[in-house]
Amino acid sequence: MNYRTFLRVSLLSIFIANFTQAQSVKVYFNKPVNNAVANGTNAVYLNNTFDDTIAAYINRAMYTIDIAMYNFTTGTNTSTIGQAVNDAYDRGVQIRWVYNTSSSNTGLTTLNPNIPTLGSPSSSQYGIMHNKFMVIDINHPDTTKTITFSGSCNWTEQQIINDYNNIVIIQSKQVALAFENEFNEMWGSTGI
């Protein structure tokens, strides 16, 4: 782990350690979960509804959505996500999308062409943009409405339905700011 990664992980750990009761973390899995060993809030098994859950959070957005997604492909279960992003854009939500250029990302063709997207550099010196997160309403006047959406799941049919994956939803302005800083670094600015 290099110093920069260590610093980010350390800062995120501090943010998480300072959660208040008004903040929450929800963890969802696309395969059955054994909660017998859970200590605290149980994880939830979403049986073939990852796409609906992702779309539901996008549908809540009022101001901004910043998406960093390694791969987003077209398909039955991913069309719900693409439609939610387009609907948000039509509602006036500002959307920015960073993606990995060496992945297929065929789902990007289903988005409104006015939604700004940015592919990661594809040189061997850069590697891959393997992030999977979304920050919703970073500057919402009610900080309880700011959401960070992350986890292991790419937005592909295989990842949503077949592969073992999770979604982690964090309601915390502090955590959202850490992810937003990372997004802005990849995007190259804080603007559209």
PDB file of C-alpha atoms in Angstrom:
ATOM      1  CA  MET A   1       0.000   0.000   0.000  1.00  0.00           C
ATOM      2  CA  ASN A   2       1.521   3.317  -1.024  1.00  0.00           C
ATOM      3  CA  TYR A   3       1.443   6.413   1.170  1.00  0.00           C
ATOM      4  CA  ARG A   4      -1.406   8.071  -0.748  1.00  0.00           C
ATOM      5  CA  THR A   5      -3.648   5.005  -0.453  1.00  0.00           C
ATOM      6  CA  PHE A   6      -2.716   4.626   3.220  1.00  0.00           C
ATOM      7  CA  LEU A   7      -3.635   8.257   3.854  1.00  0.00           C
ATOM      8  CA  ARG A   8      -7.032   7.880   2.168  1.00  0.00           C
ATOM      9  CA  VAL A   9      -7.826   4.672   4.057  1.00  0.00           C
ATOM     10  CA  SER A  10      -6.748   6.321   7.315  1.00  0.00           C
ATOM     11  CA  LEU A  11      -8.918   9.380   6.704  1.00  0.00           C
ATOM     12  CA  LEU A  12     -11.914   7.229   5.769  1.00  0.00           C
ATOM     13  CA  SER A  13     -11.381   5.204   8.951  1.00  0.00           C
ATOM     14  CA  ILE A  14     -11.463   8.407  11.007  1.00  0.00           C
ATOM     15  CA  PHE A  15     -14.684   9.517   9.313  1.00  0.00           C
ATOM     16  CA  ILE A  16     -16.343   6.160   9.924  1.00  0.00           C
ATOM     17  CA  ALA A  17     -15.180   6.056  13.550  1.00  0.00           C
ATOM     18  CA  ASN A  18     -16.888   9.397  14.154  1.00  0.00           C
ATOM     19  CA  PHE A  19     -20.348   8.401  12.919  1.00  0.00           C
ATOM     20  CA  THR A  20     -23.292   9.835  14.814  1.00  0.00           C
ATOM     21  CA  GLN A  21     -26.572   8.057  15.462  1.00  0.00           C
ATOM     22  CA  ALA A  22     -28.152  10.073  12.637  1.00  0.00           C
ATOM     23  CA  GLN A  23     -25.774   8.410  10.186  1.00  0.00           C
ATOM     24  CA  SER A  24     -26.172   4.895   8.902  1.00  0.00           C
ATOM     25  CA  VAL A  25     -24.587   2.123   6.881  1.00  0.00           C
ATOM     26  CA  LYS A  26     -26.676  -0.408   4.992  1.00  0.00           C
ATOM     27  CA  VAL A  27     -25.141  -3.532   3.485  1.00  0.00           C
ATOM     28  CA  TYR A  28     -26.912  -5.579   0.835  1.00  0.00           C
ATOM     29  CA  PHE A  29     -25.879  -8.837  -0.839  1.00  0.00           C
ATOM     30  CA  ASN A  30     -27.133 -10.444  -4.045  1.00  0.00           C
ATOM     31  CA  LYS A  31     -26.741 -13.967  -2.592  1.00  0.00           C
ATOM     32  CA  PRO A  32     -28.204 -15.400   0.633  1.00  0.00           C
ATOM     33  CA  VAL A  33     -26.630 -14.111   3.838  1.00  0.00           C
ATOM     34  CA  ASN A  34     -25.942 -16.046   7.039  1.00  0.00           C
ATOM     35  CA  ASN A  35     -26.809 -13.569   9.788  1.00  0.00           C
ATOM     36  CA  ALA A  36     -26.194 -16.156  12.526  1.00  0.00           C
ATOM     37  CA  VAL A  37     -22.734 -14.705  13.051  1.00  0.00           C
ATOM     38  CA  ALA A  38     -23.802 -11.047  12.708  1.00  0.00           C
ATOM     39  CA  ASN A  39     -22.858  -8.624  15.434  1.00  0.00           C
ATOM     40  CA  GLY A  40     -25.128  -5.587  15.116  1.00  0.00           C
ATOM     41  CA  THR A  41     -27.345  -4.792  12.164  1.00  0.00           C
ATOM     42  CA  ASN A  42     -27.934  -7.737   9.875  1.00  0.00           C
ATOM     43  CA  ALA A  43     -26.942  -7.609   6.227  1.00  0.00           C
ATOM     44  CA  VAL A  44     -29.822  -7.947   3.797  1.00  0.00           C
ATOM     45  CA  TYR A  45     -30.192 -10.364   0.901  1.00  0.00           C
ATOM     46  CA  LEU A  46     -31.702  -8.647  -2.141  1.00  0.00           C
ATOM     47  CA  ASN A  47     -32.943 -11.504  -4.299  1.00  0.00           C
ATOM     48  CA  ASN A  48     -32.476 -10.283  -7.902  1.00  0.00           C
ATOM     49  CA  THR A  49     -33.205  -6.658  -6.966  1.00  0.00           C
ATOM     50  CA  PHE A  50     -29.785  -4.979  -6.970  1.00  0.00           C
ATOM     51  CA  ASP A  51     -30.752  -3.013 -10.082  1.00  0.00           C
ATOM     52  CA  ASP A  52     -33.996  -1.811  -8.506  1.00  0.00           C
ATOM     53  CA  THR A  53     -32.149  -0.730  -5.356  1.00  0.00           C
ATOM     54  CA  ILE A  54     -29.498   1.165  -7.322  1.00  0.00           C
ATOM     55  CA  ALA A  55     -32.221   2.839  -9.411  1.00  0.00           C
ATOM     56  CA  ALA A  56     -34.221   3.747  -6.292  1.00  0.00           C
ATOM     57  CA  TYR A  57     -31.267   5.648  -4.820  1.00  0.00           C
ATOM     58  CA  ILE A  58     -30.634   7.416  -8.143  1.00  0.00           C
ATOM     59  CA  ASN A  59     -34.328   8.340  -8.260  1.00  0.00           C
ATOM     60  CA  ARG A  60     -33.965  10.100  -4.866  1.00  0.00           C
ATOM     61  CA  ALA A  61     -31.291  12.468  -6.168  1.00  0.00           C
ATOM     62  CA  MET A  62     -32.290  16.116  -6.238  1.00  0.00           C
ATOM     63  CA  TYR A  63     -29.087  17.997  -7.103  1.00  0.00           C
ATOM     64  CA  THR A  64     -26.037  15.942  -8.091  1.00  0.00           C
ATOM     65  CA  ILE A  65     -24.860  12.421  -8.869  1.00  0.00           C
ATOM     66  CA  ASP A  66     -21.178  11.600  -9.365  1.00  0.00           C
ATOM     67  CA  ILE A  67     -20.578   8.058 -10.600  1.00  0.00           C
ATOM     68  CA  ALA A  68     -17.246   6.226 -10.807  1.00  0.00           C
ATOM     69  CA  MET A  69     -18.035   2.812 -12.301  1.00  0.00           C
ATOM     70  CA  TYR A  70     -15.512   0.343 -13.675  1.00  0.00           C
ATOM     71  CA  ASN A  71     -18.036  -1.282 -16.038  1.00  0.00           C
ATOM     72  CA  PHE A  72     -21.664  -0.589 -16.980  1.00  0.00           C
ATOM     73  CA  THR A  73     -23.165  -2.799 -19.685  1.00  0.00           C
ATOM     74  CA  THR A  74     -26.503  -3.004 -21.434  1.00  0.00           C
ATOM     75  CA  GLY A  75     -28.913  -5.695 -20.342  1.00  0.00           C
ATOM     76  CA  THR A  76     -32.273  -6.470 -18.818  1.00  0.00           C
ATOM     77  CA  ASN A  77     -31.183  -5.754 -15.258  1.00  0.00           C
ATOM     78  CA  THR A  78     -28.988  -2.771 -16.042  1.00  0.00           C
ATOM     79  CA  SER A  79     -31.520  -0.916 -18.201  1.00  0.00           C
ATOM     80  CA  THR A  80     -33.326   0.121 -14.992  1.00  0.00           C
ATOM     81  CA  ILE A  81     -30.144   1.864 -13.841  1.00  0.00           C
ATOM     82  CA  GLY A  82     -29.583   3.651 -17.151  1.00  0.00           C
ATOM     83  CA  GLN A  83     -33.199   4.798 -17.206  1.00  0.00           C
ATOM     84  CA  ALA A  84     -32.916   6.145 -13.643  1.00  0.00           C
ATOM     85  CA  VAL A  85     -29.792   8.122 -14.592  1.00  0.00           C
ATOM     86  CA  ASN A  86     -31.550   9.557 -17.667  1.00  0.00           C
ATOM     87  CA  ASP A  87     -34.632  10.410 -15.595  1.00  0.00           C
ATOM     88  CA  ALA A  88     -32.450  12.183 -13.025  1.00  0.00           C
ATOM     89  CA  TYR A  89     -30.794  14.187 -15.785  1.00  0.00           C
ATOM     90  CA  ASP A  90     -34.245  15.101 -17.170  1.00  0.00           C
ATOM     91  CA  ARG A  91     -35.210  16.314 -13.657  1.00  0.00           C
ATOM     92  CA  GLY A  92     -32.267  18.714 -13.713  1.00  0.00           C
ATOM     93  CA  VAL A  93     -29.856  16.660 -11.593  1.00  0.00           C
ATOM     94  CA  GLN A  94     -26.214  17.406 -12.481  1.00  0.00           C
ATOM     95  CA  ILE A  95     -24.513  14.122 -13.398  1.00  0.00           C
ATOM     96  CA  ARG A  96     -20.837  13.314 -13.977  1.00  0.00           C
ATOM     97  CA  TRP A  97     -19.625   9.810 -14.847  1.00  0.00           C
ATOM     98  CA  VAL A  98     -16.073   8.415 -14.801  1.00  0.00           C
ATOM     99  CA  TYR A  99     -15.493   4.966 -16.342  1.00  0.00           C
ATOM    100  CA  ASN A 100     -12.681   2.571 -17.152  1.00  0.00           C
ATOM    101  CA  THR A 101     -11.782   2.841 -20.841  1.00  0.00           C
ATOM    102  CA  SER A 102     -10.481  -0.729 -21.103  1.00  0.00           C
ATOM    103  CA  SER A 103     -13.880  -2.170 -20.059  1.00  0.00           C
ATOM    104  CA  SER A 104     -16.756  -2.523 -22.513  1.00  0.00           C
ATOM    105  CA  ASN A 105     -19.078  -0.002 -20.813  1.00  0.00           C
ATOM    106  CA  THR A 106     -21.758  -0.620 -23.457  1.00  0.00           C
ATOM    107  CA  GLY A 107     -24.382   0.797 -21.072  1.00  0.00           C
ATOM    108  CA  LEU A 108     -22.986   4.289 -21.564  1.00  0.00           C
ATOM    109  CA  THR A 109     -24.581   4.306 -25.040  1.00  0.00           C
ATOM    110  CA  THR A 110     -28.017   4.173 -23.367  1.00  0.00           C
ATOM    111  CA  LEU A 111     -27.415   7.421 -21.489  1.00  0.00           C
ATOM    112  CA  ASN A 112     -28.558  10.816 -22.673  1.00  0.00           C
ATOM    113  CA  PRO A 113     -25.609  12.054 -24.793  1.00  0.00           C
ATOM    114  CA  ASN A 114     -25.614  15.348 -22.855  1.00  0.00           C
ATOM    115  CA  ILE A 115     -24.551  13.569 -19.652  1.00  0.00           C
ATOM    116  CA  PRO A 116     -20.812  14.232 -19.300  1.00  0.00           C
ATOM    117  CA  THR A 117     -18.669  11.109 -19.122  1.00  0.00           C
ATOM    118  CA  LEU A 118     -14.920  10.744 -18.810  1.00  0.00           C
ATOM    119  CA  GLY A 119     -12.879   7.648 -19.573  1.00  0.00           C
ATOM    120  CA  SER A 120      -9.805   6.920 -17.514  1.00  0.00           C
ATOM    121  CA  PRO A 121      -6.385   7.069 -19.169  1.00  0.00           C
ATOM    122  CA  SER A 122      -5.629   3.781 -20.883  1.00  0.00           C
ATOM    123  CA  SER A 123      -1.823   3.736 -20.822  1.00  0.00           C
ATOM    124  CA  SER A 124      -0.006   0.865 -19.150  1.00  0.00           C
ATOM    125  CA  GLN A 125       1.462   3.376 -16.682  1.00  0.00           C
ATOM    126  CA  TYR A 126      -2.032   4.214 -15.402  1.00  0.00           C
ATOM    127  CA  GLY A 127      -3.568   0.761 -14.995  1.00  0.00           C
ATOM    128  CA  ILE A 128      -7.333   0.527 -14.557  1.00  0.00           C
ATOM    129  CA  MET A 129      -9.971   2.709 -12.939  1.00  0.00           C
ATOM    130  CA  HIS A 130     -11.489  -0.023 -10.779  1.00  0.00           C
ATOM    131  CA  ASN A 131     -13.701   2.147  -8.564  1.00  0.00           C
ATOM    132  CA  LYS A 132     -17.367   1.372  -8.005  1.00  0.00           C
ATOM    133  CA  PHE A 133     -18.990   4.254  -6.170  1.00  0.00           C
ATOM    134  CA  MET A 134     -21.593   6.958  -6.491  1.00  0.00           C
ATOM    135  CA  VAL A 135     -22.044  10.137  -4.449  1.00  0.00           C
ATOM    136  CA  ILE A 136     -25.576  11.520  -4.398  1.00  0.00           C
ATOM    137  CA  ASP A 137     -26.435  15.109  -3.426  1.00  0.00           C
ATOM    138  CA  ILE A 138     -23.070  16.063  -1.924  1.00  0.00           C
ATOM    139  CA  ASN A 139     -24.277  19.633  -1.299  1.00  0.00           C
ATOM    140  CA  HIS A 140     -27.858  18.910  -0.266  1.00  0.00           C
ATOM    141  CA  PRO A 141     -28.934  21.457   2.392  1.00  0.00           C
ATOM    142  CA  ASP A 142     -30.114  18.545   4.543  1.00  0.00           C
ATOM    143  CA  THR A 143     -26.892  16.590   5.126  1.00  0.00           C
ATOM    144  CA  THR A 144     -28.886  13.449   5.999  1.00  0.00           C
ATOM    145  CA  LYS A 145     -29.805  13.264   2.292  1.00  0.00           C
ATOM    146  CA  THR A 146     -26.179  12.948   1.163  1.00  0.00           C
ATOM    147  CA  ILE A 147     -25.487   9.325   0.198  1.00  0.00           C
ATOM    148  CA  THR A 148     -22.365   7.391  -0.741  1.00  0.00           C
ATOM    149  CA  PHE A 149     -23.068   4.218  -2.642  1.00  0.00           C
ATOM    150  CA  SER A 150     -20.234   1.690  -3.010  1.00  0.00           C
ATOM    151  CA  GLY A 151     -19.448  -2.016  -2.839  1.00  0.00           C
ATOM    152  CA  SER A 152     -18.037  -4.727  -5.065  1.00  0.00           C
ATOM    153  CA  CYS A 153     -20.679  -4.733  -7.808  1.00  0.00           C
ATOM    154  CA  ASN A 154     -20.127  -3.465 -11.331  1.00  0.00           C
ATOM    155  CA  TRP A 155     -23.319  -2.520 -13.128  1.00  0.00           C
ATOM    156  CA  THR A 156     -23.368  -5.541 -15.440  1.00  0.00           C
ATOM    157  CA  GLU A 157     -25.794  -8.439 -15.791  1.00  0.00           C
ATOM    158  CA  GLN A 158     -23.134 -10.918 -14.628  1.00  0.00           C
ATOM    159  CA  GLN A 159     -22.223  -8.887 -11.556  1.00  0.00           C
ATOM    160  CA  ILE A 160     -25.787  -8.029 -10.533  1.00  0.00           C
ATOM    161  CA  ILE A 161     -27.285 -11.513 -10.935  1.00  0.00           C
ATOM    162  CA  ASN A 162     -24.634 -14.260 -11.033  1.00  0.00           C
ATOM    163  CA  ASP A 163     -21.467 -13.210  -9.234  1.00  0.00           C
ATOM    164  CA  TYR A 164     -21.342 -12.821  -5.454  1.00  0.00           C
ATOM    165  CA  ASN A 165     -21.464  -9.083  -4.751  1.00  0.00           C
ATOM    166  CA  ASN A 166     -22.413  -6.475  -2.196  1.00  0.00           C
ATOM    167  CA  ILE A 167     -23.681  -2.925  -2.081  1.00  0.00           C
ATOM    168  CA  VAL A 168     -22.754  -0.618   0.785  1.00  0.00           C
ATOM    169  CA  ILE A 169     -24.829   2.540   1.283  1.00  0.00           C
ATOM    170  CA  ILE A 170     -23.438   5.120   3.685  1.00  0.00           C
ATOM    171  CA  GLN A 171     -25.423   8.109   4.883  1.00  0.00           C
ATOM    172  CA  SER A 172     -22.680  10.441   6.085  1.00  0.00           C
ATOM    173  CA  LYS A 173     -21.640  13.832   4.769  1.00  0.00           C
ATOM    174  CA  GLN A 174     -18.069  13.248   5.999  1.00  0.00           C
ATOM    175  CA  VAL A 175     -17.686   9.949   4.141  1.00  0.00           C
ATOM    176  CA  ALA A 176     -19.326  11.445   1.044  1.00  0.00           C
ATOM    177  CA  LEU A 177     -16.786  14.287   1.084  1.00  0.00           C
ATOM    178  CA  ALA A 178     -13.900  11.782   1.068  1.00  0.00           C
ATOM    179  CA  PHE A 179     -15.373   9.972  -1.939  1.00  0.00           C
ATOM    180  CA  GLU A 180     -16.220  13.282  -3.644  1.00  0.00           C
ATOM    181  CA  ASN A 181     -12.607  14.429  -3.289  1.00  0.00           C
ATOM    182  CA  GLU A 182     -11.483  11.221  -4.989  1.00  0.00           C
ATOM    183  CA  PHE A 183     -14.039  11.706  -7.762  1.00  0.00           C
ATOM    184  CA  ASN A 184     -12.967  15.320  -8.361  1.00  0.00           C
ATOM    185  CA  GLU A 185      -9.353  14.200  -8.586  1.00  0.00           C
ATOM    186  CA  MET A 186     -10.267  11.693 -11.318  1.00  0.00           C
ATOM    187  CA  TRP A 187     -12.557  14.196 -13.046  1.00  0.00           C
ATOM    188  CA  GLY A 188      -9.902  16.908 -12.974  1.00  0.00           C
ATOM    189  CA  SER A 189     -12.090  19.597 -11.398  1.00  0.00           C
ATOM    190  CA  THR A 190     -15.108  20.237  -9.207  1.00  0.00           C
ATOM    191  CA  GLY A 191     -17.177  21.506 -12.143  1.00  0.00           C
ATOM    192  CA  ILE A 192     -19.279  19.834 -14.786  1.00  0.00           C
TER     193      ILE A 192
END
